[in-house]
Coordinates of C-alpha atoms and ligand atoms in Angstrom, one line a residue:
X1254 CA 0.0 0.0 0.0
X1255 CA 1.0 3.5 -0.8
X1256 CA 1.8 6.2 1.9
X1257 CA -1.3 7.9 0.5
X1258 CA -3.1 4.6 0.9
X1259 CA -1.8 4.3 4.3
X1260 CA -2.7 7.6 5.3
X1261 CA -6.3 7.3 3.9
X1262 CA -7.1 4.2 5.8
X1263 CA -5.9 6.1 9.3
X1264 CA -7.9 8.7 8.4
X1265 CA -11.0 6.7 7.8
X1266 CA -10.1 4.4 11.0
X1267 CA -9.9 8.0 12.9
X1268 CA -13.3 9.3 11.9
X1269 CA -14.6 6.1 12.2
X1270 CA -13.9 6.2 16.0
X1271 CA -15.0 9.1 16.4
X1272 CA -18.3 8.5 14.9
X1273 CA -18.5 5.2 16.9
X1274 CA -17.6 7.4 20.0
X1275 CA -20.2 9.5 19.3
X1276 CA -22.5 7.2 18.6
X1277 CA -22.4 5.2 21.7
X1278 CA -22.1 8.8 23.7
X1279 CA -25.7 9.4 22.1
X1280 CA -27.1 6.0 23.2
X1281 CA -25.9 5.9 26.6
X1282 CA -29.1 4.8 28.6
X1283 CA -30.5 7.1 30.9
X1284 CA -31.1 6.3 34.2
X1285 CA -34.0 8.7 34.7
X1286 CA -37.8 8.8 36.0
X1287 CA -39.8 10.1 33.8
X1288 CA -43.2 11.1 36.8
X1289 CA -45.7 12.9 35.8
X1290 CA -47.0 15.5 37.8
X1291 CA -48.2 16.7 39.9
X1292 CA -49.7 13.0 41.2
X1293 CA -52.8 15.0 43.3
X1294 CA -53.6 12.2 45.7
X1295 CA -50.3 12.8 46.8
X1296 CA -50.1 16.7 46.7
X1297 CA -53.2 16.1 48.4
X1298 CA -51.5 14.0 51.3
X1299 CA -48.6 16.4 51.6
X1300 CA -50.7 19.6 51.9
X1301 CA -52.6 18.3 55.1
X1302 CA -49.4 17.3 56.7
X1303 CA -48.6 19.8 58.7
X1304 CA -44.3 20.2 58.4
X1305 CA -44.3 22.6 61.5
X1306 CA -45.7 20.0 63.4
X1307 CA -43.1 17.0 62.7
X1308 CA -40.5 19.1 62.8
X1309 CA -41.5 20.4 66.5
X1310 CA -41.5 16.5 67.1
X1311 CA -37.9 15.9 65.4
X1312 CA -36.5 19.4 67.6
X1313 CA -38.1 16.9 70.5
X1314 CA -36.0 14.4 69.5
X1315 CA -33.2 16.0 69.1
X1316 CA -33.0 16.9 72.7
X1317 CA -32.4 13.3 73.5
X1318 CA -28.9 12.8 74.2
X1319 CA -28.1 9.3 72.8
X1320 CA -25.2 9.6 72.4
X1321 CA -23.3 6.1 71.3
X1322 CA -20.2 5.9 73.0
X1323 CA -22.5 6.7 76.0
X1324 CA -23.7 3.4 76.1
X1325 CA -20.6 1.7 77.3
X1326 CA -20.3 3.6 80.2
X1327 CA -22.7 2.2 83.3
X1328 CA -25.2 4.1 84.5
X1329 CA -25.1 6.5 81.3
X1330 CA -27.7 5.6 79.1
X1331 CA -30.9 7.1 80.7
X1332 CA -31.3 9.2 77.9
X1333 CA -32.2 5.8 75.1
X1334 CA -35.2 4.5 77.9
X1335 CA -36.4 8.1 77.8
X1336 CA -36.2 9.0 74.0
X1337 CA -38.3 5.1 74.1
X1338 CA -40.9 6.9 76.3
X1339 CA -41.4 9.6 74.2
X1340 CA -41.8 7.8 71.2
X1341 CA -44.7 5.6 72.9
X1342 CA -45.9 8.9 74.3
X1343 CA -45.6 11.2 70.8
X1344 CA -47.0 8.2 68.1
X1345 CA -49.7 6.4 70.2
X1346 CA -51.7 5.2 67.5
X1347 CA -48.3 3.6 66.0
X1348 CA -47.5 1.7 69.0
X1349 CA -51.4 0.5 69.5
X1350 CA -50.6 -1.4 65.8
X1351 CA -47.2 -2.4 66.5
X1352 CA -45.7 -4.9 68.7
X1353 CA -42.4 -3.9 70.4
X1354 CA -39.2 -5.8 71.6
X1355 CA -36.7 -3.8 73.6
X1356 CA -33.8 -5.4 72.3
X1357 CA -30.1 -5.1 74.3
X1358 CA -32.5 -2.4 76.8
X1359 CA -31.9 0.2 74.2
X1360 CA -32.6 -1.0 70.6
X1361 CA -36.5 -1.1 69.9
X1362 CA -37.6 -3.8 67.1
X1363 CA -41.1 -3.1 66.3
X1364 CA -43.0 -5.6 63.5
X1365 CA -46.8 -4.3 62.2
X1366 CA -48.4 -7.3 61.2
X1367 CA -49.3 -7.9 57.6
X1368 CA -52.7 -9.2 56.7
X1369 CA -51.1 -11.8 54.7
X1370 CA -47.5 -14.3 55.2
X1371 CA -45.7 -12.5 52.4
X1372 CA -42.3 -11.7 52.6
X1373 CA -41.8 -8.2 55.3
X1374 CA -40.4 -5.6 54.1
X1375 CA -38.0 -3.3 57.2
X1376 CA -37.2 0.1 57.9
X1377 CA -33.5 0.3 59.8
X1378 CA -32.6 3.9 61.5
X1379 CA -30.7 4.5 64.9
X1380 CA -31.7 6.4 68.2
X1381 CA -28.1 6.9 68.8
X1382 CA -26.3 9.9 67.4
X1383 CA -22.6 10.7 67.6
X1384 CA -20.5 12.9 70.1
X1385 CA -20.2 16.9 69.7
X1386 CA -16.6 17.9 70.5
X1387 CA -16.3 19.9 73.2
X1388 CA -13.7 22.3 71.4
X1389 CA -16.5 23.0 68.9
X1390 CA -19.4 23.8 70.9
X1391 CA -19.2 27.5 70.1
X1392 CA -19.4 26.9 66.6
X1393 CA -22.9 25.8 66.9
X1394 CA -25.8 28.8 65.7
X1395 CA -27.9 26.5 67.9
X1396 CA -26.7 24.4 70.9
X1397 CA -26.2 20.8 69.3
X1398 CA -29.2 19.0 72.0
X1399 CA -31.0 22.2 72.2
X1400 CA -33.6 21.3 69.3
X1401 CA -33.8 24.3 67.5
X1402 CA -36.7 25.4 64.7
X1403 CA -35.3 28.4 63.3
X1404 CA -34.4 29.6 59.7
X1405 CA -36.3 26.6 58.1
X1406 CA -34.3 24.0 59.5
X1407 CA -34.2 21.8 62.8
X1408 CA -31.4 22.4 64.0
X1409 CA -28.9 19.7 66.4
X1410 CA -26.9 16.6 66.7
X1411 CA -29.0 13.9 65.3
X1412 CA -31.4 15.8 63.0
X1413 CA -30.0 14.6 59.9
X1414 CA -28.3 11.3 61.5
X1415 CA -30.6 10.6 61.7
X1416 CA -33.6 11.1 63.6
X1417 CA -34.9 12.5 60.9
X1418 CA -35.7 9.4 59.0
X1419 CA -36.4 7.6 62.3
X1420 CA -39.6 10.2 63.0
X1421 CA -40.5 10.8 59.4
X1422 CA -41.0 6.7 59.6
X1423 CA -42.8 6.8 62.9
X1424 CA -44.7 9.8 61.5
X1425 CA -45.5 7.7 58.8
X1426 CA -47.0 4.4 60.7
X1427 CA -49.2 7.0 62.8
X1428 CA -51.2 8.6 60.3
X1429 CA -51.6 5.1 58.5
X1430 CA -52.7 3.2 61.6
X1431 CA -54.8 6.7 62.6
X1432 CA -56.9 6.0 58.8
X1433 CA -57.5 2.4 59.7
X1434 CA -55.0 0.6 57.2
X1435 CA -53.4 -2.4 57.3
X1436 CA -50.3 -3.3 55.5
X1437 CA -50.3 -6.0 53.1
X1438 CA -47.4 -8.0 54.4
X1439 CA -45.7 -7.6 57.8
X1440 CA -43.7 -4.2 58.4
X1441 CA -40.9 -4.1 60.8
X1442 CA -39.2 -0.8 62.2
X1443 CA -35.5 -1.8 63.4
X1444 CA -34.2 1.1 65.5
X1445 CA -30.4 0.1 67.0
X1446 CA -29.1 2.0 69.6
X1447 CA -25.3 1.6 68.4
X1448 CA -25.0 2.3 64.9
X1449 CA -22.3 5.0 65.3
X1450 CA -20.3 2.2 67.2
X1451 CA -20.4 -0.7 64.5
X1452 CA -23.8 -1.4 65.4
X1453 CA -23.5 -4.9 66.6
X1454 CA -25.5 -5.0 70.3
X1455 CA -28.3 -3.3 68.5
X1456 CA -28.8 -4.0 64.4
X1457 CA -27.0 -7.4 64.7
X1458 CA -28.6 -8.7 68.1
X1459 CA -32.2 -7.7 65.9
X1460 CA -30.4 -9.6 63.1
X1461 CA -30.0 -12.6 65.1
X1462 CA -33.2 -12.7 66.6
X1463 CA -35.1 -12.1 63.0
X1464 CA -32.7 -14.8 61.9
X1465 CA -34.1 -17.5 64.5
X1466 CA -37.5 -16.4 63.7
X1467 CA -37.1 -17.2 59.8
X1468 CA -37.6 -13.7 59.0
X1469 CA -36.2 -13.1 55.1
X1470 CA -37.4 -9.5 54.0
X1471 CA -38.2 -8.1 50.3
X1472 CA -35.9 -5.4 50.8
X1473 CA -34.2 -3.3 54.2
X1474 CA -34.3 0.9 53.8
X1475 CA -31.5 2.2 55.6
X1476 CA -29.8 6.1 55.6
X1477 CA -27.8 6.9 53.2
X1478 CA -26.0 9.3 55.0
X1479 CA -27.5 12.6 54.8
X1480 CA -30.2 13.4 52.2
X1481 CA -30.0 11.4 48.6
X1482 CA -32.6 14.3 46.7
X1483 CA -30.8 17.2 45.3
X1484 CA -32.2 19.8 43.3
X1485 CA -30.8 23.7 41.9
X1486 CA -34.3 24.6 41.7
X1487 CA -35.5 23.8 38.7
X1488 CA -35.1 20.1 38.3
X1489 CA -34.2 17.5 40.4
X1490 CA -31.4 14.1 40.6
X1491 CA -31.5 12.0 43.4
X1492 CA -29.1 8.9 44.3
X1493 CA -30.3 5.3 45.7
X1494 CA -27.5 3.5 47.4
X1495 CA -26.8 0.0 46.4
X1496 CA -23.8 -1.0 48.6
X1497 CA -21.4 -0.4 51.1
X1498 CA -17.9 -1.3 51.8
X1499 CA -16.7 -4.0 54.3
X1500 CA -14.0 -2.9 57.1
X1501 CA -10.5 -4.6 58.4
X1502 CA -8.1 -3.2 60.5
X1503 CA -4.6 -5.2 60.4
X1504 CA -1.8 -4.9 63.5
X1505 CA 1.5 -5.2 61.9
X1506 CA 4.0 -6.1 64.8
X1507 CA 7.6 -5.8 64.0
X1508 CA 10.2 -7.4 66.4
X1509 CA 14.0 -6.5 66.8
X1510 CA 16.5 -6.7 69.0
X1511 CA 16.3 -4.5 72.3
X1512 CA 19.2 -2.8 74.0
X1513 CA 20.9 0.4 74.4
X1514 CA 21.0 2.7 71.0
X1515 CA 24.9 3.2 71.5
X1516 CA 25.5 -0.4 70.3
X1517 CA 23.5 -0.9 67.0
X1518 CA 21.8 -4.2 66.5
X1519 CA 19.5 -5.6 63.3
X1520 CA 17.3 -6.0 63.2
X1521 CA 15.5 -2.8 64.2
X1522 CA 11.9 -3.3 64.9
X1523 CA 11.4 0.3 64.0
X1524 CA 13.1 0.0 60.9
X1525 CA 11.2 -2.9 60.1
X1526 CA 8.0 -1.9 60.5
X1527 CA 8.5 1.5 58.4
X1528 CA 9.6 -1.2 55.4
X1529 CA 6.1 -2.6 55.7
X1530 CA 4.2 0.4 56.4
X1531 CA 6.2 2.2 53.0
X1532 CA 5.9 -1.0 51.2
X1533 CA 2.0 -0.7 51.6
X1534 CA 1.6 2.7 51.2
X1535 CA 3.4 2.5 48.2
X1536 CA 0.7 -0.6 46.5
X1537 CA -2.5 -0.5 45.7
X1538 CA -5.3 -2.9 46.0
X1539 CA -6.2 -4.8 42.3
X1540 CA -9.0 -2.9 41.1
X1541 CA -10.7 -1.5 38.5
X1542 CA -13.8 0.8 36.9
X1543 CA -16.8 -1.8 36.7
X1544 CA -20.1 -3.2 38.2
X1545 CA -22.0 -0.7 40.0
X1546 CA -18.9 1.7 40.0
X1547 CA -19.3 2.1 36.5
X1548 CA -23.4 2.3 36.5
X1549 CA -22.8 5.5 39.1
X1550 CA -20.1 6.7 36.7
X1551 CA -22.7 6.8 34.1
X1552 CA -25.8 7.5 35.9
X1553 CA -23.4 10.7 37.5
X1554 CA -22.0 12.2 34.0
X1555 CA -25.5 12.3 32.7
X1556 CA -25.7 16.0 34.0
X1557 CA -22.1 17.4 33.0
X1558 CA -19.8 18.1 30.1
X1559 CA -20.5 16.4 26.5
X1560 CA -16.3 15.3 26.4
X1561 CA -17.0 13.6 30.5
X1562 CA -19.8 11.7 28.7
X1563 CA -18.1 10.8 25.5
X1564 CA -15.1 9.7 28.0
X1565 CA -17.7 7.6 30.3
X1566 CA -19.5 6.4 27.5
X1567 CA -16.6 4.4 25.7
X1568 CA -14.9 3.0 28.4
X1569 CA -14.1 -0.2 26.3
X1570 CA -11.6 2.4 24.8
X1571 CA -11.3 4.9 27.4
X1572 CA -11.1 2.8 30.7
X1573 CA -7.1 3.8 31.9
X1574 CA -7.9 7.0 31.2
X1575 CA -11.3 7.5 33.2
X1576 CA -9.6 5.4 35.9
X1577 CA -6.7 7.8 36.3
X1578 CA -9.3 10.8 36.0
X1579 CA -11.5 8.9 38.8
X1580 CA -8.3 7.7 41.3
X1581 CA -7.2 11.7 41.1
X1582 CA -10.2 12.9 42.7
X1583 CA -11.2 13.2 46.4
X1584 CA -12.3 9.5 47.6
X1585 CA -12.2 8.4 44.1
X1586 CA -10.5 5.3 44.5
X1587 CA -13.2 4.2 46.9
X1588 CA -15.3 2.8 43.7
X1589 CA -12.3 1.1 41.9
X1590 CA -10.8 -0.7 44.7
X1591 CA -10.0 -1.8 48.4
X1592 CA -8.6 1.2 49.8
X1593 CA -6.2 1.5 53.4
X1594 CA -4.1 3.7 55.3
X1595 CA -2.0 3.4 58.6
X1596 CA -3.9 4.9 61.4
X1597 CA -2.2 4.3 64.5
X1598 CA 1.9 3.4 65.3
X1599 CA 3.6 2.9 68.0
X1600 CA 7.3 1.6 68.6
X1601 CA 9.8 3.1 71.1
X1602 CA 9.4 4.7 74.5
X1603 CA 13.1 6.2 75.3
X1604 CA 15.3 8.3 72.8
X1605 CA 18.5 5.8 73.7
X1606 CA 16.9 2.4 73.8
X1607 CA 16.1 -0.1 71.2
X1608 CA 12.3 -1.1 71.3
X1609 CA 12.0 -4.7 71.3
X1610 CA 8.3 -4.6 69.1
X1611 CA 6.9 -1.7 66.8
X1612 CA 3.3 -1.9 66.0
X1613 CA 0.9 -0.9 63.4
X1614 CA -2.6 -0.5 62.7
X1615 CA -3.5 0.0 59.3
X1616 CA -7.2 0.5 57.9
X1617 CA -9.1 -1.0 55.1
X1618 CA -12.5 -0.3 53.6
X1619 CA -13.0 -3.2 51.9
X1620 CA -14.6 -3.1 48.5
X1621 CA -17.7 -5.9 47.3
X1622 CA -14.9 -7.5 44.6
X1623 CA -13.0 -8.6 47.7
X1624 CA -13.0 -10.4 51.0
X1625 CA -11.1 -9.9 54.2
X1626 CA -9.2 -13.1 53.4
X1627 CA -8.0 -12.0 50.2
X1628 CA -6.9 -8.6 51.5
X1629 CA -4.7 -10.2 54.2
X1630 CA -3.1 -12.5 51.8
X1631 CA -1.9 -9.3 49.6
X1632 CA -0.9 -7.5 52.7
X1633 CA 1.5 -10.5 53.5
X1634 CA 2.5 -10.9 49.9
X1635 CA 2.8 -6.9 49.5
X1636 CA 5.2 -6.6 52.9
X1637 CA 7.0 -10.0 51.8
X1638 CA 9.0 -10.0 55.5
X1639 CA 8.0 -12.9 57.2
X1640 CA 9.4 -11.6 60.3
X1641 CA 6.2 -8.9 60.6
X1642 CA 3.1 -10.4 62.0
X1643 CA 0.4 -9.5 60.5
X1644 CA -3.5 -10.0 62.2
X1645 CA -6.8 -8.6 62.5
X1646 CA -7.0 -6.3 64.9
X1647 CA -10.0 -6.5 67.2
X1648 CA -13.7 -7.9 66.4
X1649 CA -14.5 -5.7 64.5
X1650 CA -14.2 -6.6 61.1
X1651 CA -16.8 -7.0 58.9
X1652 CA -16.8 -8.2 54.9
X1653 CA -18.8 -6.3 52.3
X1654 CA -22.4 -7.6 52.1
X1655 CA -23.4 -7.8 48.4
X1656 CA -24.2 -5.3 46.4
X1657 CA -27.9 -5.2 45.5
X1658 CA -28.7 -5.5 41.9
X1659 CA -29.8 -1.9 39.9
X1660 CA -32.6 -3.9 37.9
X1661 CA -34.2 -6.1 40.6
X1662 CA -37.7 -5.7 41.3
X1663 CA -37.3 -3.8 44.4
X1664 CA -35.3 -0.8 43.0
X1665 CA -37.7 -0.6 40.1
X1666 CA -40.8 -0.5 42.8
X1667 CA -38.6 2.0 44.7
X1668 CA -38.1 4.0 42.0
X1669 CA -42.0 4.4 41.3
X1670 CA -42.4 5.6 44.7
X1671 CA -39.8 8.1 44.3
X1672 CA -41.5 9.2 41.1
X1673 CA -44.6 9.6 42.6
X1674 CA -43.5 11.8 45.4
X1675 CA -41.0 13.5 43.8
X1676 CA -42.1 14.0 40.4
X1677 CA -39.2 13.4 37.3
X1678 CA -35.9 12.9 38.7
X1679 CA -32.9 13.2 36.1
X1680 CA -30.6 10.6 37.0
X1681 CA -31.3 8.6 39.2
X1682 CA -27.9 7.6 40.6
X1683 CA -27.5 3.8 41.4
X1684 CA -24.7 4.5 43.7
X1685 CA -22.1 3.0 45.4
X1686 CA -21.6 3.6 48.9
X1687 CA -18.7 4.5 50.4
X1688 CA -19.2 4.5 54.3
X1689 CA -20.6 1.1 56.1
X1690 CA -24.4 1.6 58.0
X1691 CA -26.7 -0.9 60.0
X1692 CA -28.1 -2.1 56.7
X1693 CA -25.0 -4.4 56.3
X1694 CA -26.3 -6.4 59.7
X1695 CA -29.4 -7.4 57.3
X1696 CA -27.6 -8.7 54.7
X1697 CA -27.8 -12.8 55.1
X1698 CA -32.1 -12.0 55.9
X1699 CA -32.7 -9.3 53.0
X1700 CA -33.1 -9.9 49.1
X1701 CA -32.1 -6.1 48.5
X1702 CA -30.4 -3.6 51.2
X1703 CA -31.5 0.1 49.9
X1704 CA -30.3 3.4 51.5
X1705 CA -32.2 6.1 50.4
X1706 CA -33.2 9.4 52.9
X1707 CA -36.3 11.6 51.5
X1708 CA -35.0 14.5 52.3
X1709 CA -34.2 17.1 49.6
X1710 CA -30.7 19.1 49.4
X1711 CA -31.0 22.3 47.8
X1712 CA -27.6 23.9 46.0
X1713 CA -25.3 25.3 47.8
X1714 CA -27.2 23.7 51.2
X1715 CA -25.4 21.7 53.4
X1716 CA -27.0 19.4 56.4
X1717 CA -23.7 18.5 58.0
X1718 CA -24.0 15.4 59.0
X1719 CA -21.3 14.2 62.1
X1720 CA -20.6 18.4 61.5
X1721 CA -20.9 21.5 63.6
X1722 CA -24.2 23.1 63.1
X1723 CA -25.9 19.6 61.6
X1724 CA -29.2 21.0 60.1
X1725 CA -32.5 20.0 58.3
X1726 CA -34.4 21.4 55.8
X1727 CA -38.1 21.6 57.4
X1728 CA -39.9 21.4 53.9
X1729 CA -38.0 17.8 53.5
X1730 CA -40.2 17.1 56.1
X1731 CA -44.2 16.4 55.0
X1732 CA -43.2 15.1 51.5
X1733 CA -40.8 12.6 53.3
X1734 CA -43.5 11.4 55.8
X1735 CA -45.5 10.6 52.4
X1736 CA -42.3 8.9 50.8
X1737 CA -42.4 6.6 54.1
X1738 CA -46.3 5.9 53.7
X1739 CA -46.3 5.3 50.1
X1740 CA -43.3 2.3 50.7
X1741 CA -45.4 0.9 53.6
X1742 CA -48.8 0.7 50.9
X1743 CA -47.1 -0.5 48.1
X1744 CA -44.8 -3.3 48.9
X1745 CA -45.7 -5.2 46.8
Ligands
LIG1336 ZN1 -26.4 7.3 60.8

């Protein structure tokens, strides 16, 4: 072939690409819900709400102190039977319905029978909220646990983590018992008391006991860490959550030879352990852009530039380069792989003696893709000194529970729900969740774990979740109670 020849065919094979580029940038399927509105039954339910009123009841809330790491402590957790007596107190009609298990003293498990056996469908949230640090106190507009109403928000520790979904849910189960209805299949409320510790004396205990009951839900609805509807005024994008990371912590011990520092001796446990430690820090996990990772990816360029689209839209061709794009940004390598750092080390106690041991405590957020097993092979493999010992630090470790499927029956029933409260949403995000909730504790008992919170974000807002001057919106408030009823009459 002729250099003219040659140069023709790279020419065509260029545009080609493009064109195919282009092409498959114009077909990328969209991930949105077409609603239309307004749905008037349900303007009608929101309009008799009044938002005033549950938000007075989620400022009374607030003014619970449960705080987790309270719990631990003996004689400190008056505040969890009281914030229980309240709830009795403030949703009467709820509680005549339900039947209620006090579960570890402070967890409440509450089931509403269904009419028929089908499978139940649960509603996870926690009474316990976390600590306010004292240093930051004065940086509050509104004392954290004085339960504020002012400006349109609530105001206080808690009201976006998240007794906000806790009493939208209750608020929910009140006015439905108050009309006379019945739900279809059973409905259980699973309120832990120690989600903000790991959650295992209150979620898992309820997990345990559902277990030995034969309890399998249809789906769990968990937080999803501080509202999941956003909106700059004129249209609105939400995100549903579809998984969450799992969580090891490793203790790398290194051991040397002790003595005094004017005599040198190898090996130096110090020494040793920073050779791990750089060695690690130096690796990453095996990972990649795929699975729900990429859905997100998608779902999430559908609303920025054409070129982030055309990138995101070829990935068969693009892939390292979207990667690299994705690993630079903030928390960006969450989605592609198992991600760690060293949290705590300690090694040495004088400035002219040898320690005998260094130690180590490095974390990792497990991704779905692996297992804790796997991980601690490629630590060992990654440090390759067999004189470091390497082992999970503490019970608390817990593997990633499966992600849930973006096309299974219960996402496309949530998603209805969502349209018919919230009118068109464009995208819908299928995301992938970065930090680890109660849901996970439901995981062997649930077909599909959802995190979702009905509460809408507007630009430039922020609810400041675990934050200084943690704040919700009041007019979340009505249209979220309806979001709750709406899942409770439609389960199946
Ligand atoms: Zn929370």
């Amino acid at each position: 072939m002729s250099w003219k020849g040659i140069l023709a065919a790279i020419t065509i094979a260029f545009f080609g690409l493009i064109a195919v580029m282009i092409w498959n940038t114009a077909r990328m399927p969209s991930t949105r819900i077409d609603a239309e509105l307004p749905d008037e039954e349900i303007e009608k339910r929101v309009s008799s709400i009044d938002g005033t009123e549950v938000a007075t009841h989620l400022a009374e809330a607030v003014r619970f102190r449960t705080i987790s790491s309270d719990t631990q402590l003996p004689n400190k957790a008056e505040s969890f039977p009281a914030f229980h007596d309240w709830l009795e107190s403030t949703y009467p009609d709820a509680h005549a319905v339900m039947e209620r298990e006090r579960v570890n003293e402070l967890s409440l498990l509450y089931r509403w029978p269904g009419r028929s056996d089908c499978k139940p469908i649960g509603f996870i949230s926690h009474l316990d909220v976390v600590p306010v640090e004292e240093e930051s106190i004065e940086d509050w507009t509104h004392p954290p646990f004085a339960g504020a109403v002012a400006d349109g928000y609530v105001w206080g520790r808690g009201s976006v983590d998240t007794k906000s979904n806790l009493v939208m849910t209750m608020e929910a189960v009140e006015r439905l018992a108050d009309d006379g209805f019945t739900p279809s299949c059973d409905v259980y409320l699973l309120f832990g008391h120690d989600e903000e510790t790991g959650g295992s004396e209150g979620a898992g205990a309820m997990s345990r006991i559902l277990t030995e009951q034969g309890i399998h839900f249809d789906w769990v609805l968990d937080e999803s860490g501080g509202g999941s509807i956003h909106t700059d005024g004129s249209s609105k994008w939400a995100q549903i959550t579809l998984s969450q990371r799992g969580y090891v912590t490793f203790e790398l011990t290194a051991t040397g030879v002790g003595g005094h520092s004017a005599v040198p001796l190898r090996p130096n446990a110090i020494l040793g352990l920073s050779r791990a430690l750089m060695r690690l820090s130096n690796s990453s996990m095996p990972g990649g852009l795929e699975g729900l990772a990429l859905e997100m990816v998608k779902a999430r360029v559908q609303r920025r530039s054409y070129l982030e689209r055309l990138l995101v839209a070829n990935t068969w061709i693009t892939k390292p380069v979207v990667e690299w794009i994705i690993e630079s940004m903030p928390g960006g390598a969450a989605i592609l792989r198992t991600t760690h750092s060293p949290t705590v080390i300690e090694g040495g106690k004088k400035d002219n003696v040898l320690p005998k041991t260094a130690r180590a405590l490095v974390n990792f957020r497990v991704h779905p893709r692996d297992d804790i097993e796997f991980v601690r092979r490629w630590v060992r493999e990654t440090i390759d000194d067999d004189s470091i010992k390497v082992s999970v630090y503490q019970e608390r470790a817990f593997e990633a529970p499966p992600a849930t499927d973006s096309s299974a029956p219960q996402v496309t029933r949530f998603k209805e729900v969502i349209g018919a409260v919230y009118g068109p949403i464009d995208p819908l995000i299928p995301g992938f969740g970065l930090a680890a909730s109660d849901a996970r504790h439901y995981a062997p008992i649930a077909d599909a774990l959802l995190k979702f919170e009905p509460v809408v974000i507007r630009e430039g807002d922020a609810l400041n979740p675990h934050d200084t001057n943690e704040r919700l919106p009041i007019d979340s408030l009505a249209r979220g109670v309806v979001f709750y009823q709406r899942l409770i009459e439609r389960q199946e």
